[in-house]
Tab-separated table of C-alpha atoms and ligand atoms in Angstrom:
chain	number	residue	atom	x	y	z
D	1	MET	CA	-13.084	-74.724	9.094
D	2	ILE	CA	-14.248	-75.988	12.503
D	3	ASN	CA	-11.585	-78.077	14.251
D	4	VAL	CA	-12.906	-80.528	16.838
D	5	ILE	CA	-10.596	-81.970	19.489
D	6	ASP	CA	-11.049	-83.868	22.734
D	7	ASN	CA	-8.448	-82.079	24.870
D	8	ILE	CA	-6.137	-79.102	24.454
D	9	ASN	CA	-4.371	-76.571	26.656
D	10	SER	CA	-6.561	-73.663	25.519
D	11	THR	CA	-8.578	-73.201	22.324
D	12	ASN	CA	-7.533	-69.510	22.284
D	13	THR	CA	-3.845	-70.385	22.570
D	14	TRP	CA	-4.173	-72.991	19.811
D	15	LEU	CA	-5.599	-70.441	17.370
D	16	THR	CA	-2.812	-67.949	18.097
D	17	GLU	CA	-0.229	-70.525	17.021
D	18	PHE	CA	-1.356	-70.737	13.382
D	19	ASN	CA	-1.956	-68.235	10.631
D	20	LEU	CA	-5.606	-69.053	10.118
D	21	ASP	CA	-8.392	-67.463	8.099
D	22	PHE	CA	-11.285	-65.461	9.465
D	23	PHE	CA	-13.973	-67.734	10.903
D	24	ASP	CA	-11.612	-70.691	11.328
D	25	SER	CA	-12.393	-72.102	14.731
D	26	ILE	CA	-11.824	-74.854	17.280
D	27	ILE	CA	-13.969	-76.580	19.880
D	28	SER	CA	-12.479	-78.776	22.573
D	29	LEU	CA	-14.317	-81.110	24.946
D	30	GLU	CA	-12.018	-79.971	27.751
D	31	GLN	CA	-9.027	-77.675	28.298
D	32	SER	CA	-6.042	-78.245	30.564
D	33	GLU	CA	-5.079	-74.548	30.767
D	34	GLY	CA	-8.302	-72.686	30.063
D	35	ARG	CA	-7.795	-68.939	30.242
D	36	GLY	CA	-10.141	-66.270	31.519
D	37	ARG	CA	-9.898	-62.497	31.394
D	38	GLN	CA	-7.230	-60.638	33.380
D	39	GLY	CA	-4.961	-63.675	33.491
D	40	ARG	CA	-7.480	-65.762	35.412
D	41	PHE	CA	-7.786	-69.537	35.051
D	42	TRP	CA	-10.952	-70.832	33.350
D	43	GLU	CA	-12.139	-74.153	34.733
D	44	SER	CA	-12.629	-76.397	31.712
D	45	SER	CA	-13.756	-79.874	32.654
D	46	LYS	CA	-15.749	-82.157	30.318
D	47	GLY	CA	-19.328	-81.055	29.747
D	48	GLY	CA	-18.544	-77.367	29.255
D	49	PHE	CA	-18.434	-75.492	25.967
D	50	TYR	CA	-14.953	-74.278	24.966
D	51	TYR	CA	-14.855	-72.636	21.580
D	52	SER	CA	-12.600	-70.079	19.872
D	53	LEU	CA	-12.681	-68.488	16.459
D	54	VAL	CA	-10.723	-65.980	14.391
D	55	LEU	CA	-12.538	-62.754	13.543
D	56	PRO	CA	-11.548	-59.532	11.815
D	57	LYS	CA	-10.950	-56.552	14.088
D	58	LYS	CA	-14.095	-54.530	14.597
D	59	ASN	CA	-15.188	-51.732	16.867
D	60	LEU	CA	-17.421	-53.071	19.690
D	61	LEU	CA	-16.496	-56.692	18.916
D	62	PRO	CA	-16.579	-57.891	22.560
D	63	ILE	CA	-20.091	-56.477	22.854
D	64	VAL	CA	-21.149	-58.083	19.547
D	65	VAL	CA	-20.025	-61.475	20.856
D	66	GLY	CA	-21.942	-61.096	24.126
D	67	ILE	CA	-25.132	-60.042	22.349
D	68	SER	CA	-24.871	-62.897	19.825
D	69	VAL	CA	-24.636	-65.494	22.578
D	70	ALA	CA	-27.452	-63.903	24.585
D	71	GLU	CA	-29.681	-63.927	21.492
D	72	ILE	CA	-29.102	-67.630	20.824
D	73	LEU	CA	-29.811	-68.423	24.470
D	74	TYR	CA	-32.993	-66.339	24.284
D	75	GLU	CA	-34.103	-68.252	21.171
D	76	ASN	CA	-33.645	-71.412	23.243
D	77	GLY	CA	-35.843	-70.098	26.044
D	78	ILE	CA	-33.046	-68.890	28.329
D	79	THR	CA	-33.100	-65.300	29.554
D	80	ALA	CA	-29.469	-64.301	29.842
D	81	LYS	CA	-28.072	-60.878	30.598
D	82	VAL	CA	-24.765	-59.491	29.432
D	83	LYS	CA	-22.691	-57.810	32.101
D	84	TRP	CA	-20.576	-55.292	30.201
D	85	PRO	CA	-18.567	-56.008	28.234
D	86	ASN	CA	-19.379	-59.690	27.741
D	87	ASP	CA	-19.967	-61.715	30.896
D	88	LEU	CA	-23.023	-63.934	30.469
D	89	LEU	CA	-25.270	-64.027	33.506
D	90	VAL	CA	-28.444	-65.914	34.286
D	91	GLU	CA	-30.270	-65.168	37.527
D	92	GLY	CA	-27.301	-62.977	38.468
D	93	LYS	CA	-24.896	-65.925	38.238
D	94	LYS	CA	-22.136	-66.471	35.716
D	95	LEU	CA	-23.090	-68.819	32.889
D	96	GLY	CA	-20.155	-67.990	30.651
D	97	GLY	CA	-17.570	-65.520	29.510
D	98	VAL	CA	-15.668	-64.266	26.497
D	99	LEU	CA	-11.935	-63.703	26.083
D	100	CYS	CA	-10.901	-61.496	23.116
D	101	GLN	CA	-7.235	-61.335	22.164
D	102	VAL	CA	-6.085	-58.951	19.438
D	103	GLN	CA	-3.443	-60.321	17.063
D	104	GLY	CA	-2.600	-57.794	14.364
D	105	GLU	CA	-5.677	-57.419	12.185
D	106	LYS	CA	-7.287	-60.484	13.750
D	107	VAL	CA	-9.068	-61.069	17.026
D	108	ILE	CA	-9.117	-64.482	18.660
D	109	VAL	CA	-12.484	-64.750	20.360
D	110	GLY	CA	-12.857	-67.475	22.997
D	111	LEU	CA	-16.213	-68.426	24.434
D	112	GLY	CA	-16.766	-70.559	27.512
D	113	ILE	CA	-20.235	-71.643	28.657
D	114	ASN	CA	-21.141	-73.892	31.561
D	115	MET	CA	-23.299	-76.650	30.087
D	116	THR	CA	-23.338	-79.967	31.965
D	117	ASN	CA	-20.122	-79.250	33.880
D	118	SER	CA	-20.200	-77.672	37.293
D	119	SER	CA	-17.963	-74.771	38.201
D	120	SER	CA	-16.442	-74.240	41.637
D	121	LEU	CA	-17.033	-70.496	41.325
D	122	GLU	CA	-19.415	-69.431	44.073
D	123	LYS	CA	-21.769	-67.422	41.820
D	124	SER	CA	-21.949	-69.609	38.732
D	125	ILE	CA	-24.708	-71.497	36.965
D	126	SER	CA	-24.893	-74.050	34.153
D	127	LEU	CA	-27.399	-74.787	31.397
D	128	SER	CA	-28.129	-78.209	32.881
D	129	ALA	CA	-28.873	-76.660	36.295
D	130	LEU	CA	-31.393	-74.465	34.471
D	131	GLY	CA	-32.934	-77.539	32.836
D	132	PHE	CA	-31.578	-76.815	29.340
D	133	ASN	CA	-29.476	-78.813	26.952
D	134	ILE	CA	-27.986	-77.274	23.806
D	135	ASP	CA	-26.279	-79.170	21.005
D	136	LYS	CA	-22.743	-77.764	20.727
D	137	LEU	CA	-22.364	-77.950	16.932
D	138	ASP	CA	-25.800	-76.442	16.421
D	139	PHE	CA	-24.813	-73.645	18.796
D	140	ILE	CA	-21.596	-73.021	16.828
D	141	ASN	CA	-23.473	-72.756	13.520
D	142	LYS	CA	-25.966	-70.303	14.995
D	143	PHE	CA	-23.214	-68.310	16.700
D	144	ASN	CA	-21.147	-68.001	13.505
D	145	ASP	CA	-24.244	-66.903	11.542
D	146	LYS	CA	-25.115	-64.295	14.169
D	147	ILE	CA	-21.583	-62.934	14.234
D	148	ARG	CA	-21.423	-62.746	10.421
D	149	SER	CA	-24.564	-60.638	10.250
D	150	ALA	CA	-23.680	-58.551	13.337
D	151	MET	CA	-20.358	-57.602	11.680
D	152	GLU	CA	-22.452	-55.623	9.178
D	153	HIS	CA	-24.368	-53.661	11.807
D	154	SER	CA	-23.639	-50.044	12.649
D	155	ASP	CA	-22.220	-49.111	16.057
D	156	GLU	CA	-25.510	-47.380	16.966
D	157	HIS	CA	-27.459	-50.555	16.154
D	158	ILE	CA	-25.091	-52.687	18.251
D	159	ILE	CA	-25.334	-50.383	21.274
D	160	GLN	CA	-29.129	-50.356	20.903
D	161	GLN	CA	-29.234	-54.175	20.805
D	162	PHE	CA	-26.914	-54.353	23.792
D	163	LEU	CA	-29.437	-52.410	25.865
D	164	ASN	CA	-31.861	-55.371	25.529
D	165	TYR	CA	-29.426	-57.542	27.480
D	166	ASP	CA	-27.540	-55.055	29.671
D	167	CYS	CA	-27.691	-55.536	33.439
D	168	LEU	CA	-25.590	-52.572	34.601
D	169	ILE	CA	-27.246	-49.330	33.506
D	170	GLY	CA	-28.613	-47.485	36.544
D	171	LYS	CA	-26.755	-49.801	38.953
D	172	ARG	CA	-23.999	-48.856	41.394
D	173	VAL	CA	-20.647	-50.411	40.535
D	174	SER	CA	-17.096	-50.285	41.782
D	175	TRP	CA	-13.782	-50.723	40.027
D	176	GLU	CA	-10.137	-50.743	41.049
D	177	ASP	CA	-9.981	-47.111	42.135
D	178	GLY	CA	-13.509	-45.820	42.240
D	179	SER	CA	-17.233	-46.340	42.346
D	180	GLY	CA	-20.348	-44.747	40.875
D	181	GLN	CA	-23.602	-45.255	38.994
D	182	VAL	CA	-23.645	-46.606	35.435
D	183	VAL	CA	-25.132	-44.132	32.944
D	184	LYS	CA	-24.681	-45.745	29.514
D	185	ILE	CA	-22.352	-47.454	27.066
D	186	SER	CA	-20.424	-44.938	24.949
D	187	GLU	CA	-20.303	-45.194	21.147
D	188	ASP	CA	-16.807	-46.650	21.349
D	189	GLY	CA	-17.976	-49.326	23.781
D	190	ARG	CA	-16.770	-47.905	27.089
D	191	LEU	CA	-18.853	-48.031	30.264
D	192	VAL	CA	-19.872	-44.525	31.308
D	193	VAL	CA	-20.208	-44.086	35.066
D	194	ARG	CA	-21.103	-41.011	37.125
D	195	ASP	CA	-18.959	-40.795	40.243
D	196	SER	CA	-19.729	-39.088	43.577
D	197	SER	CA	-18.290	-35.765	42.279
D	198	ASP	CA	-20.810	-35.928	39.404
D	199	ASP	CA	-17.982	-36.505	36.902
D	200	LEU	CA	-18.471	-38.939	34.029
D	201	ILE	CA	-15.816	-41.659	33.947
D	202	PHE	CA	-15.316	-43.688	30.750
D	203	LEU	CA	-14.165	-47.153	31.791
D	204	THR	CA	-12.505	-49.949	29.855
D	205	GLU	CA	-11.779	-52.092	32.912
D	206	GLU	CA	-14.058	-54.627	34.567
D	207	VAL	CA	-16.491	-53.435	37.234
D	208	HIS	CA	-18.217	-55.155	40.146
D	209	LEU	CA	-21.878	-54.747	40.990
D	210	GLN	CA	-22.264	-53.312	44.496
N	1	BTN	C1	-13.874	-64.800	31.342
N	1	BTN	O1	-12.921	-64.589	32.110
N	1	BTN	O2	-15.035	-64.597	31.674
N	1	BTN	C2	-13.598	-65.312	29.935
N	1	BTN	C3	-13.568	-66.810	29.867
N	1	BTN	C4	-13.295	-67.332	28.484
N	1	BTN	C5	-13.112	-68.835	28.473
N	1	BTN	C6	-13.011	-69.387	27.080
N	1	BTN	S1	-13.179	-71.136	27.014
N	1	BTN	C7	-12.683	-71.127	25.351
N	1	BTN	C8	-11.558	-70.144	25.230
N	1	BTN	N1	-10.298	-70.772	25.562
N	1	BTN	C9	-9.754	-70.264	26.671
N	1	BTN	O3	-8.684	-70.626	27.188
N	1	BTN	N2	-10.544	-69.300	27.163
N	1	BTN	C10	-11.719	-69.092	26.340
């Protein structure tokens, strides 16, 4: 079931409060306490896309979500990249992001996309600034369909698809206590980076492009 609401604290938080079925979801026109990764605040004024759904746990799920969104955008004429694991970038600027929260056997997946809203983040972009307009309910239907079929794909297939949208491989990145050059995504979804000692580091934390 898709729940539609005009305002809520956070669509992710709302889903965690009920024992819902897989693919139950909620879209809100705005959020008063939108949440980003690593405890950050997610600006959620009217005009943006704020959607969360319940999915079964699956290996590489954050990557699956990023690819699914990038594919829909591509089908609408928008060339988006996915910055591992699931930041959505257009022209190097942040168009949207994904917040995955594990809850037992379920994962609450929250997706935020800048549509006609404007973000105060310095390096952000919106669909309207790019000259695009996407119907939110149409987007949800396409997204749910993509996710349903991607859940059946093998890990190798998912990693292969991810390479079509990746923007980090070959680039220099830094993280909390190191830096290096991105080599690949491992089969279990970690970012593999070669550091200055030629060691391979398998990262699960966010990285910054240098
Ligand atoms: C990020 O930090 O890049 C992830 C942002 C995720 C924001 C979305 S908006 C819908 C859902 N509800 C939330 O509170 N957060 C996610």
